[in-house]
Tab-separated table of C-alpha atoms in Angstrom:
chain	number	residue	atom	x	y	z
A	1	MET	CA	-79.041	-99.303	33.650
A	2	GLN	CA	-77.828	-96.300	35.642
A	3	MET	CA	-75.127	-98.405	37.361
A	4	HIS	CA	-74.018	-99.766	33.980
A	5	CYS	CA	-73.730	-96.256	32.533
A	6	LEU	CA	-71.774	-95.108	35.583
A	7	PHE	CA	-69.412	-98.079	35.258
A	8	SER	CA	-68.953	-97.424	31.527
A	9	LYS	CA	-68.176	-93.774	32.175
A	10	ARG	CA	-65.583	-94.691	34.793
A	11	ALA	CA	-64.065	-97.267	32.449
A	12	MET	CA	-63.811	-94.668	29.674
A	13	GLU	CA	-62.254	-92.131	32.034
A	14	ARG	CA	-59.765	-94.770	33.169
A	15	ASP	CA	-58.801	-95.576	29.580
A	16	GLU	CA	-58.384	-91.877	28.815
A	17	HIS	CA	-56.238	-91.414	31.924
A	18	PHE	CA	-53.715	-94.033	30.846
A	19	MET	CA	-53.874	-92.904	27.200
A	20	MET	CA	-52.896	-89.424	28.361
A	21	ARG	CA	-49.857	-91.019	29.987
A	22	ALA	CA	-49.002	-92.771	26.707
A	23	LEU	CA	-49.289	-89.438	24.862
A	24	SER	CA	-47.105	-87.731	27.454
A	25	LEU	CA	-44.424	-90.361	26.938
A	26	ALA	CA	-44.723	-90.166	23.143
A	27	LYS	CA	-44.064	-86.406	23.210
A	28	ARG	CA	-40.573	-87.083	24.544
A	29	GLY	CA	-39.647	-88.242	21.061
A	30	ILE	CA	-40.544	-84.941	19.375
A	31	GLY	CA	-37.874	-83.883	16.908
A	32	ARG	CA	-35.997	-87.161	17.374
A	33	VAL	CA	-37.926	-89.997	15.706
A	34	SER	CA	-38.442	-88.734	12.126
A	35	PRO	CA	-39.402	-90.276	9.762
A	36	ASN	CA	-41.168	-92.481	12.308
A	37	PRO	CA	-44.197	-91.440	14.369
A	38	MET	CA	-44.046	-90.514	18.061
A	39	VAL	CA	-45.349	-93.400	20.166
A	40	GLY	CA	-45.728	-93.984	23.884
A	41	ALA	CA	-46.769	-97.217	25.591
A	42	VAL	CA	-48.056	-98.015	29.070
A	43	VAL	CA	-48.587	-101.490	30.568
A	44	VAL	CA	-51.228	-101.490	33.310
A	45	ARG	CA	-52.141	-104.264	35.725
A	46	GLY	CA	-55.237	-103.412	37.721
A	47	ASP	CA	-54.697	-99.688	38.192
A	48	LYS	CA	-50.940	-99.895	38.536
A	49	VAL	CA	-48.423	-99.046	35.809
A	50	VAL	CA	-45.994	-101.969	35.593
A	51	GLY	CA	-44.088	-100.888	32.493
A	52	GLU	CA	-43.820	-97.971	30.094
A	53	GLY	CA	-41.680	-96.694	27.267
A	54	TYR	CA	-41.513	-94.417	24.243
A	55	HIS	CA	-39.842	-94.467	20.845
A	56	HIS	CA	-36.522	-92.628	21.258
A	57	CYS	CA	-35.092	-92.533	17.752
A	58	ALA	CA	-35.602	-94.077	14.301
A	59	GLY	CA	-33.876	-97.454	14.213
A	60	GLU	CA	-34.201	-97.993	17.967
A	61	PRO	CA	-36.807	-100.243	19.678
A	62	HIS	CA	-40.423	-99.159	19.446
A	63	ALA	CA	-42.410	-97.968	22.460
A	64	GLU	CA	-44.413	-101.170	23.043
A	65	ILE	CA	-41.265	-103.299	23.042
A	66	LEU	CA	-39.634	-101.097	25.676
A	67	ALA	CA	-42.802	-101.040	27.808
A	68	LEU	CA	-43.270	-104.822	27.634
A	69	ASP	CA	-39.609	-105.436	28.433
A	70	ALA	CA	-39.965	-103.151	31.465
A	71	ALA	CA	-43.079	-105.010	32.608
A	72	GLY	CA	-41.600	-108.471	32.144
A	73	ARG	CA	-43.858	-111.237	33.484
A	74	ALA	CA	-46.250	-108.645	34.889
A	75	ALA	CA	-47.455	-108.016	31.322
A	76	ARG	CA	-49.399	-111.303	31.263
A	77	ASP	CA	-53.139	-110.611	31.602
A	78	ALA	CA	-52.379	-106.875	31.803
A	79	GLU	CA	-53.512	-104.033	29.534
A	80	LEU	CA	-51.370	-102.194	27.004
A	81	PHE	CA	-52.096	-98.555	26.109
A	82	LEU	CA	-50.695	-97.206	22.825
A	83	ASN	CA	-51.368	-93.912	21.083
A	84	LEU	CA	-50.750	-95.628	17.716
A	85	GLU	CA	-51.540	-99.049	16.305
A	86	PRO	CA	-48.641	-101.560	16.603
A	87	CYS	CA	-46.825	-102.334	13.364
A	88	VAL	CA	-46.872	-105.691	11.575
A	89	HIS	CA	-44.074	-105.106	9.063
A	90	THR	CA	-40.292	-105.190	9.225
A	91	GLY	CA	-38.497	-101.881	8.730
A	92	ARG	CA	-35.352	-100.885	10.606
A	93	THR	CA	-36.754	-102.995	13.430
A	94	GLY	CA	-38.982	-106.052	13.547
A	95	PRO	CA	-42.798	-106.007	13.780
A	96	CYS	CA	-44.342	-105.151	17.159
A	97	ALA	CA	-47.731	-106.899	16.971
A	98	PRO	CA	-46.232	-110.429	17.355
A	99	ARG	CA	-44.293	-109.285	20.426
A	100	VAL	CA	-47.486	-107.843	21.930
A	101	ILE	CA	-49.262	-111.151	21.337
A	102	GLU	CA	-46.398	-113.145	22.876
A	103	SER	CA	-46.442	-110.973	26.001
A	104	GLY	CA	-49.804	-112.362	27.059
A	105	VAL	CA	-51.594	-109.027	27.526
A	106	ARG	CA	-55.354	-109.496	27.620
A	107	ARG	CA	-56.408	-106.078	26.327
A	108	VAL	CA	-54.870	-103.419	24.053
A	109	ILE	CA	-56.184	-99.858	23.970
A	110	ILE	CA	-55.154	-97.878	20.885
A	111	GLY	CA	-55.573	-94.162	20.280
A	112	SER	CA	-55.365	-94.134	16.484
A	113	LEU	CA	-54.904	-96.499	13.573
A	114	ASP	CA	-51.658	-96.156	11.621
A	115	PRO	CA	-52.296	-94.642	8.136
A	116	ASN	CA	-49.206	-96.417	6.783
A	117	PRO	CA	-50.527	-98.830	4.087
A	118	LEU	CA	-48.158	-101.470	5.501
A	119	VAL	CA	-50.079	-101.331	8.801
A	120	SER	CA	-53.487	-99.596	8.500
A	121	GLY	CA	-55.674	-101.920	10.558
A	122	ARG	CA	-53.520	-105.004	10.154
A	123	GLY	CA	-52.032	-104.588	13.608
A	124	VAL	CA	-55.497	-104.506	15.168
A	125	ALA	CA	-56.586	-107.507	13.083
A	126	ALA	CA	-53.571	-109.534	14.224
A	127	LEU	CA	-54.292	-108.786	17.880
A	128	LYS	CA	-57.967	-109.704	17.573
A	129	LYS	CA	-57.128	-112.909	15.738
A	130	ALA	CA	-54.937	-113.863	18.707
A	131	GLY	CA	-57.913	-113.432	21.043
A	132	ILE	CA	-56.848	-110.102	22.529
A	133	GLU	CA	-59.549	-107.565	23.337
A	134	VAL	CA	-58.887	-104.367	21.402
A	135	ARG	CA	-60.354	-100.895	21.785
A	136	VAL	CA	-59.522	-98.238	19.178
A	137	GLY	CA	-60.182	-94.502	19.249
A	138	VAL	CA	-59.444	-93.427	22.828
A	139	LEU	CA	-58.468	-89.735	22.613
A	140	LYS	CA	-58.311	-90.217	18.845
A	141	ASN	CA	-58.134	-86.509	18.007
A	142	GLU	CA	-55.289	-85.881	20.458
A	143	CYS	CA	-53.402	-88.888	19.101
A	144	LYS	CA	-53.784	-87.748	15.485
A	145	LYS	CA	-52.785	-84.193	16.377
A	146	LEU	CA	-49.568	-85.394	18.008
A	147	ASN	CA	-48.491	-87.180	14.830
A	148	GLU	CA	-49.935	-84.727	12.291
A	149	ILE	CA	-46.569	-84.481	10.551
A	150	PHE	CA	-46.151	-88.251	10.177
A	151	PHE	CA	-49.776	-88.753	9.107
A	152	HIS	CA	-49.459	-86.090	6.387
A	153	TRP	CA	-46.129	-87.379	5.072
A	154	ILE	CA	-47.166	-91.034	5.005
A	155	VAL	CA	-50.383	-90.247	3.097
A	156	ALA	CA	-49.311	-87.365	0.809
A	157	ARG	CA	-45.674	-88.489	0.457
A	158	LYS	CA	-44.752	-84.819	0.869
A	159	PRO	CA	-43.460	-83.012	3.960
A	160	PHE	CA	-45.800	-81.170	6.308
A	161	VAL	CA	-45.208	-77.457	5.662
A	162	ILE	CA	-45.041	-74.904	8.486
A	163	LEU	CA	-44.713	-71.212	7.667
A	164	LYS	CA	-43.148	-69.189	10.498
A	165	ALA	CA	-42.595	-65.439	10.518
A	166	GLY	CA	-41.862	-62.664	12.994
A	167	ILE	CA	-43.915	-59.588	12.129
A	168	SER	CA	-44.979	-56.187	13.416
A	169	LEU	CA	-48.572	-55.561	14.436
A	170	ASP	CA	-49.200	-54.076	11.000
A	171	GLY	CA	-47.867	-57.129	9.178
A	172	LYS	CA	-44.350	-55.993	8.264
A	173	ILE	CA	-41.198	-58.111	8.356
A	174	ALA	CA	-38.763	-55.229	7.803
A	175	THR	CA	-38.524	-51.466	7.536
A	176	ARG	CA	-38.230	-49.695	4.171
A	177	THR	CA	-34.430	-50.003	4.459
A	178	GLY	CA	-34.625	-53.730	5.133
A	179	LYS	CA	-33.964	-53.621	8.883
A	180	SER	CA	-35.548	-56.603	10.666
A	181	LYS	CA	-33.344	-57.352	13.704
A	182	TRP	CA	-35.115	-57.650	15.932
A	183	ILE	CA	-38.833	-57.201	15.393
A	184	THR	CA	-39.842	-59.906	17.846
A	185	SER	CA	-38.742	-60.534	21.430
A	186	GLU	CA	-36.011	-62.786	22.773
A	187	GLU	CA	-38.692	-65.191	24.039
A	188	SER	CA	-40.211	-65.494	20.549
A	189	ARG	CA	-36.782	-66.075	19.019
A	190	ARG	CA	-36.079	-68.772	21.604
A	191	ARG	CA	-39.329	-70.486	20.704
A	192	ALA	CA	-38.420	-70.243	17.037
A	193	HIS	CA	-35.231	-72.191	17.727
A	194	ILE	CA	-37.222	-74.845	19.568
A	195	ILE	CA	-39.416	-75.189	16.475
A	196	ARG	CA	-36.306	-75.459	14.295
A	197	SER	CA	-35.065	-78.361	16.405
A	198	GLN	CA	-38.340	-80.219	15.827
A	199	VAL	CA	-38.465	-80.135	12.007
A	200	ASP	CA	-36.463	-81.941	9.362
A	201	ALA	CA	-35.591	-78.930	7.203
A	202	ILE	CA	-35.689	-75.120	6.999
A	203	ILE	CA	-36.425	-73.320	3.731
A	204	VAL	CA	-35.368	-69.753	2.907
A	205	GLY	CA	-35.032	-67.794	-0.308
A	206	ILE	CA	-31.854	-66.360	-1.757
A	207	GLY	CA	-32.952	-62.886	-0.657
A	208	THR	CA	-32.765	-63.926	2.989
A	209	VAL	CA	-29.290	-65.387	2.462
A	210	LEU	CA	-28.008	-62.246	0.756
A	211	THR	CA	-29.570	-59.861	3.281
A	212	ASP	CA	-29.084	-61.673	6.607
A	213	ASP	CA	-26.440	-64.359	5.918
A	214	PRO	CA	-28.192	-66.709	8.398
A	215	SER	CA	-26.693	-69.875	9.868
A	216	LEU	CA	-30.108	-71.606	10.014
A	217	THR	CA	-29.117	-73.689	13.019
A	218	ALA	CA	-31.238	-74.697	15.995
A	219	ARG	CA	-29.186	-73.081	18.733
A	220	ILE	CA	-30.872	-74.936	21.580
A	221	SER	CA	-29.826	-78.343	20.248
A	222	ARG	CA	-26.465	-79.786	19.270
A	223	LYS	CA	-27.759	-83.242	18.356
A	224	ARG	CA	-30.827	-82.331	16.294
A	225	GLN	CA	-30.216	-79.913	13.456
A	226	PRO	CA	-32.593	-79.319	10.515
A	227	LEU	CA	-31.319	-79.454	6.945
A	228	PRO	CA	-31.052	-75.896	5.507
A	229	ILE	CA	-32.565	-75.489	2.045
A	230	VAL	CA	-31.996	-72.367	-0.052
A	231	LEU	CA	-34.289	-71.581	-2.992
A	232	ASP	CA	-31.895	-69.946	-5.426
A	233	SER	CA	-33.029	-70.104	-9.059
A	234	GLY	CA	-30.038	-68.040	-10.256
A	235	LEU	CA	-27.462	-69.746	-8.041
A	236	ASP	CA	-26.459	-66.454	-6.431
A	237	THR	CA	-25.553	-67.884	-3.014
A	238	PRO	CA	-22.078	-66.565	-2.052
A	239	PRO	CA	-19.620	-69.468	-1.523
A	240	LYS	CA	-18.688	-68.012	1.881
A	241	SER	CA	-22.276	-67.912	3.196
A	242	LYS	CA	-22.658	-69.149	6.768
A	243	VAL	CA	-25.323	-71.629	5.731
A	244	LEU	CA	-22.733	-73.587	3.745
A	245	SER	CA	-20.959	-74.374	7.029
A	246	HIS	CA	-24.087	-75.875	8.562
A	247	PRO	CA	-23.450	-79.190	10.409
A	248	ARG	CA	-26.039	-80.937	8.203
A	249	GLY	CA	-24.638	-79.490	5.010
A	250	CYS	CA	-26.800	-77.314	2.757
A	251	LEU	CA	-29.181	-78.099	-0.094
A	252	ILE	CA	-29.488	-75.432	-2.783
A	253	VAL	CA	-32.409	-75.683	-5.190
A	254	THR	CA	-31.818	-73.987	-8.520
A	255	SER	CA	-33.019	-73.917	-12.129
A	256	LYS	CA	-31.641	-75.040	-15.457
A	257	GLY	CA	-29.154	-72.915	-17.338
A	258	VAL	CA	-27.251	-71.416	-14.406
A	259	PRO	CA	-23.550	-70.721	-15.118
A	260	LYS	CA	-21.334	-73.766	-14.602
A	261	SER	CA	-18.793	-71.603	-12.789
A	262	ARG	CA	-21.314	-70.727	-10.065
A	263	ARG	CA	-22.337	-74.357	-9.672
A	264	LYS	CA	-18.707	-75.458	-9.424
A	265	ALA	CA	-17.881	-72.787	-6.820
A	266	LEU	CA	-20.805	-73.818	-4.585
A	267	LEU	CA	-20.104	-77.525	-4.954
A	268	THR	CA	-16.506	-76.825	-3.938
A	269	ALA	CA	-17.838	-74.899	-0.917
A	270	GLY	CA	-19.726	-78.033	0.155
A	271	ALA	CA	-23.248	-77.394	-1.136
A	272	ASN	CA	-25.545	-80.067	-2.522
A	273	ILE	CA	-27.418	-78.777	-5.565
A	274	ILE	CA	-30.592	-80.016	-7.246
A	275	THR	CA	-32.346	-78.563	-10.292
A	276	LEU	CA	-36.125	-78.141	-10.385
A	277	PRO	CA	-38.678	-76.253	-12.527
A	278	VAL	CA	-39.305	-72.550	-11.921
A	279	LYS	CA	-42.251	-70.219	-12.439
A	280	ALA	CA	-41.716	-66.457	-12.752
A	281	GLY	CA	-38.180	-66.937	-11.437
A	282	LEU	CA	-39.284	-68.864	-8.328
A	283	ILE	CA	-38.827	-72.564	-7.644
A	284	LYS	CA	-42.113	-74.434	-8.114
A	285	TRP	CA	-43.407	-75.844	-4.843
A	286	ASP	CA	-45.029	-79.122	-5.852
A	287	PRO	CA	-41.937	-80.627	-7.541
A	288	LEU	CA	-39.821	-79.411	-4.622
A	289	LEU	CA	-42.022	-81.000	-1.965
A	290	GLU	CA	-42.287	-84.220	-3.946
A	291	GLU	CA	-38.487	-84.407	-4.126
A	292	LEU	CA	-38.112	-83.691	-0.398
A	293	GLY	CA	-40.709	-86.347	0.408
A	294	LYS	CA	-38.672	-88.917	-1.537
A	295	MET	CA	-35.656	-87.907	0.559
A	296	GLY	CA	-37.534	-88.861	3.732
A	297	ILE	CA	-38.027	-85.271	4.858
A	298	THR	CA	-41.333	-85.274	6.739
A	299	SER	CA	-41.520	-81.603	7.755
A	300	VAL	CA	-40.206	-78.251	6.564
A	301	LEU	CA	-40.214	-74.823	8.174
A	302	ILE	CA	-40.449	-71.899	5.749
A	303	GLU	CA	-38.662	-68.896	7.256
A	304	GLY	CA	-38.619	-66.304	4.494
A	305	GLY	CA	-38.488	-63.979	2.878
A	306	ALA	CA	-41.587	-62.274	1.561
A	307	ALA	CA	-41.294	-63.673	-1.975
A	308	VAL	CA	-40.996	-67.234	-0.667
A	309	PHE	CA	-43.840	-66.698	1.811
A	310	GLY	CA	-46.049	-65.279	-0.920
A	311	SER	CA	-45.311	-68.024	-3.439
A	312	ALA	CA	-45.973	-70.742	-0.848
A	313	LEU	CA	-49.278	-69.129	0.086
A	314	GLU	CA	-50.285	-68.764	-3.565
A	315	ALA	CA	-49.387	-72.400	-4.278
A	316	ARG	CA	-51.541	-73.510	-1.313
A	317	VAL	CA	-48.802	-75.752	0.088
A	318	VAL	CA	-48.744	-74.374	3.650
A	319	ASN	CA	-50.303	-76.689	6.226
A	320	LYS	CA	-49.662	-74.722	9.395
A	321	LEU	CA	-49.059	-71.047	10.126
A	322	LEU	CA	-47.033	-69.596	13.010
A	323	LEU	CA	-46.879	-65.812	13.254
A	324	PHE	CA	-45.011	-64.141	16.100
A	325	VAL	CA	-46.577	-60.684	16.277
A	326	ALA	CA	-44.644	-57.926	18.026
A	327	PRO	CA	-46.372	-54.904	19.631
A	328	ILE	CA	-44.776	-52.397	17.245
A	329	LEU	CA	-46.003	-50.526	14.174
A	330	ILE	CA	-43.541	-50.056	11.323
A	331	GLY	CA	-45.937	-48.232	9.026
A	332	GLY	CA	-45.258	-46.673	5.646
A	333	ASP	CA	-45.985	-47.883	2.134
A	334	GLU	CA	-42.408	-49.103	1.688
A	335	GLY	CA	-42.180	-51.271	4.799
A	336	ARG	CA	-41.926	-54.903	3.709
A	337	GLY	CA	-45.087	-56.925	4.142
A	338	VAL	CA	-44.880	-60.548	5.197
A	339	PHE	CA	-46.373	-61.957	1.972
A	340	GLY	CA	-44.935	-60.889	-1.348
A	341	GLY	CA	-46.365	-61.383	-4.830
A	342	ARG	CA	-49.584	-59.979	-6.267
A	343	GLY	CA	-52.042	-61.725	-3.977
A	344	PRO	CA	-55.643	-62.588	-4.890
A	345	ALA	CA	-57.985	-60.135	-6.600
A	346	GLU	CA	-61.055	-61.359	-4.729
A	347	LEU	CA	-61.630	-61.937	-1.018
A	348	ALA	CA	-63.230	-65.275	-1.886
A	349	ASP	CA	-59.818	-66.445	-3.111
A	350	CYS	CA	-57.956	-65.575	0.111
A	351	ALA	CA	-56.317	-68.302	2.186
A	352	ARG	CA	-58.509	-69.216	5.141
A	353	ILE	CA	-57.225	-70.096	8.614
A	354	THR	CA	-58.890	-72.705	10.808
A	355	ASP	CA	-58.363	-73.868	14.403
A	356	MET	CA	-56.664	-70.563	15.162
A	357	LYS	CA	-55.092	-70.113	18.577
A	358	VAL	CA	-53.435	-67.046	20.079
A	359	ARG	CA	-51.069	-67.160	23.040
A	360	LYS	CA	-48.507	-64.907	24.678
A	361	SER	CA	-44.833	-65.149	23.751
A	362	GLY	CA	-43.088	-62.708	26.054
A	363	PRO	CA	-44.421	-59.281	25.012
A	364	ASP	CA	-45.457	-60.712	21.635
A	365	LEU	CA	-48.417	-62.797	20.485
A	366	CYS	CA	-48.048	-66.159	18.768
A	367	VAL	CA	-50.831	-66.809	16.249
A	368	GLU	CA	-51.139	-70.449	15.242
A	369	GLY	CA	-53.551	-71.977	12.763
A	370	TYR	CA	-54.039	-74.345	9.858
A	371	LEU	CA	-54.620	-73.338	6.267
A	372	LEU	CA	-57.608	-74.748	4.424
C-alpha cells in the first residue's frame, strides 16, 4: 500500500510538472488570442517532451494541433497535456478532438473543462469513446485562473471588468485643483500600459477626456491596442480629442436627445457612436456590458474618473480591482477621492474584496483583488 501511494504521488507530481509547462506556454498568448482562451499543449513520451505549442492568435491553429504536428510520429502512444479541454466544434478553425484521436496518443491530461456550451465535456467524451485514457483537473485552479476572462465572458456573455486606478496613500486621484500627473511612479505607469495591452477595451468618462485629453494607447505594444470607449451622455467630447486618433478608432457611448450637430461633428472626426440608457446622467452599466459582450469584447479596463469608478462600484459590475498606491498624502477635504457618488449608508452594503494580494511596484504598492 505504501509503495502504491508513493507511486501515485510521483505520478501526480509528474502530471503537474508537465501541466505547468502547458500553462507556461499558454501564457505566451496573453493579450493576443481574444476572444479565444489561452491554451498550451505538451506531448510527452516517457519523460521526454517530443512536441509542444500554444495558441498564438484567434483564427490560427490551436495549441494541440501545433504540438502534435511538432511531435509527428512520436505522438503515437505518447501523452498529451492541455490546460483546457480540446474543442469538438468548428469555428474559425476545425475541431481539435478528432485530430488528437487520429494522432494515436494513449493518454490526455486536461487541466480544466471548457465552459463553452459547444464543448463543455464533449471533448473529453469523444476522447474516452475512442479508447484514450483521460485525466481531468490537474492544476485545475491555476488553469481556471489563467483563463478567468474567457470563462467569465463565455458564461455571462459580458466582458470581464477590471478597475485600475493610481491613487495616493489616502485614496486621492487628484489634488483640489485637479492635478494628477503623476501620482504614481514610472514603474507603475509602465505596468499599467502592459495591462492595457492585455485587454480588449479601455473605458473612461468624459471628465477624463476633458481634463487629461488622453490617447488611451498601450505604449509598449504596436500590434495589440485596446479599443478606447468614452462614456459621454451629453456628447461633449471635443472633435480634436487625441482619443479620436486612436489606431483602433474610438467608441463613444451617449444618450438619447443629444444635439445632432454634436453627433455629426464627432462622426466626421471618425468616432463610432452608440446610444444607451442613462441613470442620473451616467451611462447604465448592464446595457453597456451586454452590448460590448455582443461585440466580442471579452475584457474591459476602467481607468476613470471618479464618477465612472463610483458608478461601476455601485452597479456591482467590477470583477477585479487594481490599485497602484503611491507613498504620498494629498490630504484636504477637496482632494478628489477615487470613488465618486454617494456611496453606501451602511458598512454592510460596502463592496468586499477577496483574494487580495499586495506587491511592490517601484516605490508604490499594487493592491489586487476580486470583488464579491
